């Protein structure tokens, strides 16, 4: 008699997988700041934002950085970019051979009056890692490090049509201008093998139309959820963020298949049930509240 086979089938690897490194915001509330790693065919390839605390979460996730070659920055607030130096230092010592990373982020903005001023992404990277930058030593610390930064038009006159910014071996990344008060912002969508992940970034009412354009029929929409429906949060916060009822409208109208709420503020944590109920007045698909370390397939 033949012995029964004891072999176990290997797990099926999803074309895309999202690892939440940071699901919080600027406050020290126990969550890391905004940040994600996207795995392509099981290999970490794309980092989206790098807020404070994501460096530690990256280590806890035990993900290799050796093949991470794309970084997407939604905007240049500290809670989305504070860990970039640590990330690039870790990337430099993670493998053998030269490090070449393509980095994308918004154009700059010269503030007037009470508005803040932001450098372009390319200038921001130069201030950090350029020849006269704060961390210029990194360019040949372990292996030669090259960061190719591309500025994406996030001005009021930016195109309303999503633009493909990266395309290779079936992996397509597109971008369109978002809107986050006076901070230039970008919305991204990653497509691979009939799966897609769209990142809203921090977004106010003026960015919603562009988000709906780029998120059509997306497999997973990562939407930053900071405020309650009016008047539940401070009025100024509605000039920067999107309330739950509008999140539900966007998810429903775009045909989103799964919704991940992230960049969560303490008030959202305290009232998750009411937030979900508000979203469900329009959107009937799966809703997930992000946690640091969470792994999610589209």
mmCIF file of C-alpha atoms in Angstrom, residues 76-268:
data_model
loop_
_atom_site.group_PDB
_atom_site.id
_atom_site.type_symbol
_atom_site.label_atom_id
_atom_site.label_comp_id
_atom_site.label_asym_id
_atom_site.label_seq_id
_atom_site.Cartn_x
_atom_site.Cartn_y
_atom_site.Cartn_z
ATOM 1 C CA UNK A 76 6.022 66.362 2.471
ATOM 2 C CA UNK A 77 4.493 66.723 5.935
ATOM 3 C CA UNK A 78 6.683 65.261 8.694
ATOM 4 C CA UNK A 79 4.214 62.501 9.583
ATOM 5 C CA UNK A 80 4.650 61.165 6.033
ATOM 6 C CA UNK A 81 8.389 61.665 5.465
ATOM 7 C CA UNK A 82 10.143 61.750 8.843
ATOM 8 C CA UNK A 83 11.758 58.308 8.494
ATOM 9 C CA UNK A 84 13.204 58.737 5.000
ATOM 10 C CA UNK A 85 16.826 59.122 6.180
ATOM 11 C CA UNK A 86 16.604 55.937 8.250
ATOM 12 C CA UNK A 87 14.955 54.071 5.403
ATOM 13 C CA UNK A 88 17.653 55.001 2.897
ATOM 14 C CA UNK A 89 20.420 54.158 5.388
ATOM 15 C CA UNK A 90 18.821 50.729 5.918
ATOM 16 C CA UNK A 91 18.398 50.281 2.161
ATOM 17 C CA UNK A 92 22.081 51.078 1.647
ATOM 18 C CA UNK A 93 23.205 48.262 3.952
ATOM 19 C CA UNK A 94 20.523 45.719 2.978
ATOM 20 C CA UNK A 95 22.189 44.091 -0.026
ATOM 21 C CA UNK A 96 25.197 43.798 -2.274
ATOM 22 C CA UNK A 97 25.834 46.226 -5.100
ATOM 23 C CA UNK A 98 24.737 49.757 -5.975
ATOM 24 C CA UNK A 99 21.400 51.065 -4.729
ATOM 25 C CA UNK A 100 19.175 52.749 -7.314
ATOM 26 C CA UNK A 101 15.832 54.089 -6.126
ATOM 27 C CA UNK A 102 13.241 56.001 -8.110
ATOM 28 C CA UNK A 103 11.378 58.442 -5.888
ATOM 29 C CA UNK A 104 8.253 60.424 -6.769
ATOM 30 C CA UNK A 105 6.525 63.278 -4.978
ATOM 31 C CA UNK A 106 4.802 66.635 -5.474
ATOM 32 C CA UNK A 107 6.121 69.875 -6.872
ATOM 33 C CA UNK A 108 6.774 72.665 -4.385
ATOM 34 C CA UNK A 109 4.759 75.679 -3.283
ATOM 35 C CA UNK A 110 5.859 79.166 -2.258
ATOM 36 C CA UNK A 111 3.459 80.203 0.483
ATOM 37 C CA UNK A 112 1.928 83.651 0.614
ATOM 38 C CA UNK A 113 0.493 85.264 3.710
ATOM 39 C CA UNK A 114 -0.333 82.532 6.227
ATOM 40 C CA UNK A 115 0.405 79.715 3.788
ATOM 41 C CA UNK A 116 3.320 77.352 4.401
ATOM 42 C CA UNK A 117 6.168 76.990 1.924
ATOM 43 C CA UNK A 118 7.169 73.538 0.676
ATOM 44 C CA UNK A 119 10.177 72.595 -1.452
ATOM 45 C CA UNK A 120 9.731 70.430 -4.500
ATOM 46 C CA UNK A 121 10.370 66.754 -3.823
ATOM 47 C CA UNK A 122 13.600 66.817 -5.833
ATOM 48 C CA UNK A 123 14.863 69.801 -3.795
ATOM 49 C CA UNK A 124 13.746 68.109 -0.565
ATOM 50 C CA UNK A 125 15.806 65.027 -1.445
ATOM 51 C CA UNK A 126 18.753 67.217 -2.387
ATOM 52 C CA UNK A 127 18.540 68.970 0.995
ATOM 53 C CA UNK A 128 18.742 65.561 2.663
ATOM 54 C CA UNK A 129 21.094 63.551 0.464
ATOM 55 C CA UNK A 130 22.631 65.928 -2.111
ATOM 56 C CA UNK A 131 26.306 66.958 -2.199
ATOM 57 C CA UNK A 132 25.656 69.664 0.405
ATOM 58 C CA UNK A 133 22.781 67.864 2.103
ATOM 59 C CA UNK A 134 22.401 66.929 5.753
ATOM 60 C CA UNK A 135 23.167 63.276 4.968
ATOM 61 C CA UNK A 136 25.469 63.648 1.977
ATOM 62 C CA UNK A 137 27.771 60.971 3.404
ATOM 63 C CA UNK A 138 25.191 58.314 2.515
ATOM 64 C CA UNK A 139 25.914 58.372 -1.221
ATOM 65 C CA UNK A 140 28.824 55.965 -0.768
ATOM 66 C CA UNK A 141 28.494 54.887 2.870
ATOM 67 C CA UNK A 142 28.156 51.134 2.207
ATOM 68 C CA UNK A 143 27.344 50.890 -1.476
ATOM 69 C CA UNK A 144 26.865 53.667 -4.043
ATOM 70 C CA UNK A 145 23.390 55.133 -3.479
ATOM 71 C CA UNK A 146 21.492 56.887 -6.258
ATOM 72 C CA UNK A 147 18.088 58.495 -5.634
ATOM 73 C CA UNK A 148 16.380 59.641 -8.821
ATOM 74 C CA UNK A 149 13.686 62.085 -7.662
ATOM 75 C CA UNK A 150 10.822 63.105 -9.968
ATOM 76 C CA UNK A 151 8.474 66.004 -9.228
ATOM 77 C CA UNK A 152 4.807 65.445 -10.073
ATOM 78 C CA UNK A 153 2.755 68.522 -10.866
ATOM 79 C CA UNK A 154 0.466 69.116 -7.891
ATOM 80 C CA UNK A 155 -0.408 72.722 -8.701
ATOM 81 C CA UNK A 156 -3.880 74.131 -9.278
ATOM 82 C CA UNK A 157 -3.214 73.902 -13.024
ATOM 83 C CA UNK A 158 -2.171 70.237 -12.964
ATOM 84 C CA UNK A 159 -3.775 67.831 -15.432
ATOM 85 C CA UNK A 160 -7.067 66.223 -14.403
ATOM 86 C CA UNK A 161 -6.067 63.023 -16.199
ATOM 87 C CA UNK A 162 -4.054 60.390 -14.304
ATOM 88 C CA UNK A 163 -0.530 60.024 -15.687
ATOM 89 C CA UNK A 164 1.521 56.824 -15.743
ATOM 90 C CA UNK A 165 4.799 57.621 -13.973
ATOM 91 C CA UNK A 166 6.309 54.122 -13.975
ATOM 92 C CA UNK A 167 5.731 51.088 -16.194
ATOM 93 C CA UNK A 168 7.857 47.940 -16.334
ATOM 94 C CA UNK A 169 7.172 44.189 -16.491
ATOM 95 C CA UNK A 170 3.445 44.614 -15.985
ATOM 96 C CA UNK A 171 3.778 46.959 -13.004
ATOM 97 C CA UNK A 172 2.138 50.320 -13.681
ATOM 98 C CA UNK A 173 2.044 53.271 -11.302
ATOM 99 C CA UNK A 174 -0.075 56.305 -12.092
ATOM 100 C CA UNK A 175 -0.489 59.618 -10.314
ATOM 101 C CA UNK A 176 -2.725 62.664 -10.218
ATOM 102 C CA UNK A 177 -2.702 65.834 -8.128
ATOM 103 C CA UNK A 178 -4.461 65.646 -4.785
ATOM 104 C CA UNK A 179 -5.252 68.533 -2.456
ATOM 105 C CA UNK A 180 -4.301 68.948 1.208
ATOM 106 C CA UNK A 181 -4.678 72.566 2.188
ATOM 107 C CA UNK A 182 -1.527 74.478 1.253
ATOM 108 C CA UNK A 183 0.617 71.322 1.039
ATOM 109 C CA UNK A 184 1.088 70.064 -2.542
ATOM 110 C CA UNK A 185 -0.173 66.483 -2.629
ATOM 111 C CA UNK A 186 -0.310 63.507 -4.984
ATOM 112 C CA UNK A 187 -2.674 60.532 -5.268
ATOM 113 C CA UNK A 188 -1.144 57.255 -6.483
ATOM 114 C CA UNK A 189 -2.463 54.045 -8.002
ATOM 115 C CA UNK A 190 -0.469 50.822 -8.399
ATOM 116 C CA UNK A 191 -1.694 48.253 -10.967
ATOM 117 C CA UNK A 192 -0.339 44.753 -11.450
ATOM 118 C CA UNK A 193 -1.936 41.578 -12.873
ATOM 119 C CA UNK A 194 -5.541 42.799 -12.662
ATOM 120 C CA UNK A 195 -5.110 44.040 -9.077
ATOM 121 C CA UNK A 196 -4.749 47.636 -7.965
ATOM 122 C CA UNK A 197 -4.131 49.689 -4.821
ATOM 123 C CA UNK A 198 -4.973 53.402 -4.704
ATOM 124 C CA UNK A 199 -3.635 55.757 -2.005
ATOM 125 C CA UNK A 200 -5.656 58.912 -1.316
ATOM 126 C CA UNK A 201 -3.023 60.553 0.877
ATOM 127 C CA UNK A 202 -4.326 63.339 3.092
ATOM 128 C CA UNK A 203 -7.078 64.886 1.008
ATOM 129 C CA UNK A 204 -9.665 67.630 1.350
ATOM 130 C CA UNK A 205 -12.804 68.421 -0.661
ATOM 131 C CA UNK A 206 -10.833 70.024 -3.496
ATOM 132 C CA UNK A 207 -9.064 66.749 -4.267
ATOM 133 C CA UNK A 208 -12.078 64.448 -4.336
ATOM 134 C CA UNK A 209 -12.821 64.702 -8.065
ATOM 135 C CA UNK A 210 -9.273 63.671 -8.975
ATOM 136 C CA UNK A 211 -9.401 60.806 -6.486
ATOM 137 C CA UNK A 212 -12.569 59.489 -8.113
ATOM 138 C CA UNK A 213 -10.904 59.704 -11.530
ATOM 139 C CA UNK A 214 -7.874 57.638 -10.593
ATOM 140 C CA UNK A 215 -9.630 55.170 -8.277
ATOM 141 C CA UNK A 216 -12.162 53.795 -10.765
ATOM 142 C CA UNK A 217 -12.765 50.083 -10.017
ATOM 143 C CA UNK A 218 -9.687 49.871 -7.820
ATOM 144 C CA UNK A 219 -9.237 46.623 -5.902
ATOM 145 C CA UNK A 220 -8.213 48.420 -2.693
ATOM 146 C CA UNK A 221 -8.611 52.086 -1.775
ATOM 147 C CA UNK A 222 -6.436 53.265 1.125
ATOM 148 C CA UNK A 223 -8.264 56.330 2.424
ATOM 149 C CA UNK A 224 -6.909 58.558 5.195
ATOM 150 C CA UNK A 225 -9.574 58.971 7.865
ATOM 151 C CA UNK A 226 -8.973 61.759 10.358
ATOM 152 C CA UNK A 227 -12.263 63.602 10.997
ATOM 153 C CA UNK A 228 -15.830 62.765 11.945
ATOM 154 C CA UNK A 229 -18.794 63.997 9.953
ATOM 155 C CA UNK A 230 -19.443 67.702 10.603
ATOM 156 C CA UNK A 231 -19.650 69.132 13.192
ATOM 157 C CA UNK A 232 -17.849 66.343 15.068
ATOM 158 C CA UNK A 233 -14.348 67.680 14.494
ATOM 159 C CA UNK A 234 -12.734 71.110 14.583
ATOM 160 C CA UNK A 235 -13.787 73.217 11.546
ATOM 161 C CA UNK A 236 -10.211 73.810 10.376
ATOM 162 C CA UNK A 237 -9.680 70.061 9.974
ATOM 163 C CA UNK A 238 -12.307 69.929 7.219
ATOM 164 C CA UNK A 239 -10.093 72.192 5.133
ATOM 165 C CA UNK A 240 -7.498 69.386 5.197
ATOM 166 C CA UNK A 241 -9.350 66.067 5.434
ATOM 167 C CA UNK A 242 -12.386 64.113 4.239
ATOM 168 C CA UNK A 243 -15.288 63.113 6.546
ATOM 169 C CA UNK A 244 -16.692 59.546 6.602
ATOM 170 C CA UNK A 245 -19.867 60.199 4.631
ATOM 171 C CA UNK A 246 -17.852 61.616 1.732
ATOM 172 C CA UNK A 247 -15.430 58.677 1.962
ATOM 173 C CA UNK A 248 -18.415 56.400 1.445
ATOM 174 C CA UNK A 249 -19.589 58.384 -1.570
ATOM 175 C CA UNK A 250 -16.149 58.257 -3.190
ATOM 176 C CA UNK A 251 -15.754 54.523 -2.565
ATOM 177 C CA UNK A 252 -19.218 53.781 -3.964
ATOM 178 C CA UNK A 253 -19.008 56.063 -6.994
ATOM 179 C CA UNK A 254 -15.541 54.795 -7.955
ATOM 180 C CA UNK A 255 -16.577 51.147 -7.726
ATOM 181 C CA UNK A 256 -13.956 50.419 -5.053
ATOM 182 C CA UNK A 257 -13.870 46.718 -4.173
ATOM 183 C CA UNK A 258 -12.315 47.043 -0.688
ATOM 184 C CA UNK A 259 -11.778 50.081 1.542
ATOM 185 C CA UNK A 260 -8.938 50.437 4.052
ATOM 186 C CA UNK A 261 -9.207 53.338 6.497
ATOM 187 C CA UNK A 262 -5.786 54.482 7.661
ATOM 188 C CA UNK A 263 -3.922 57.518 9.045
ATOM 189 C CA UNK A 264 -6.414 57.163 11.879
ATOM 190 C CA UNK A 265 -6.806 59.876 14.498
ATOM 191 C CA UNK A 266 -7.772 59.094 18.122
ATOM 192 C CA UNK A 267 -11.327 60.324 17.540
ATOM 193 C CA UNK A 268 -11.747 57.794 14.725
#
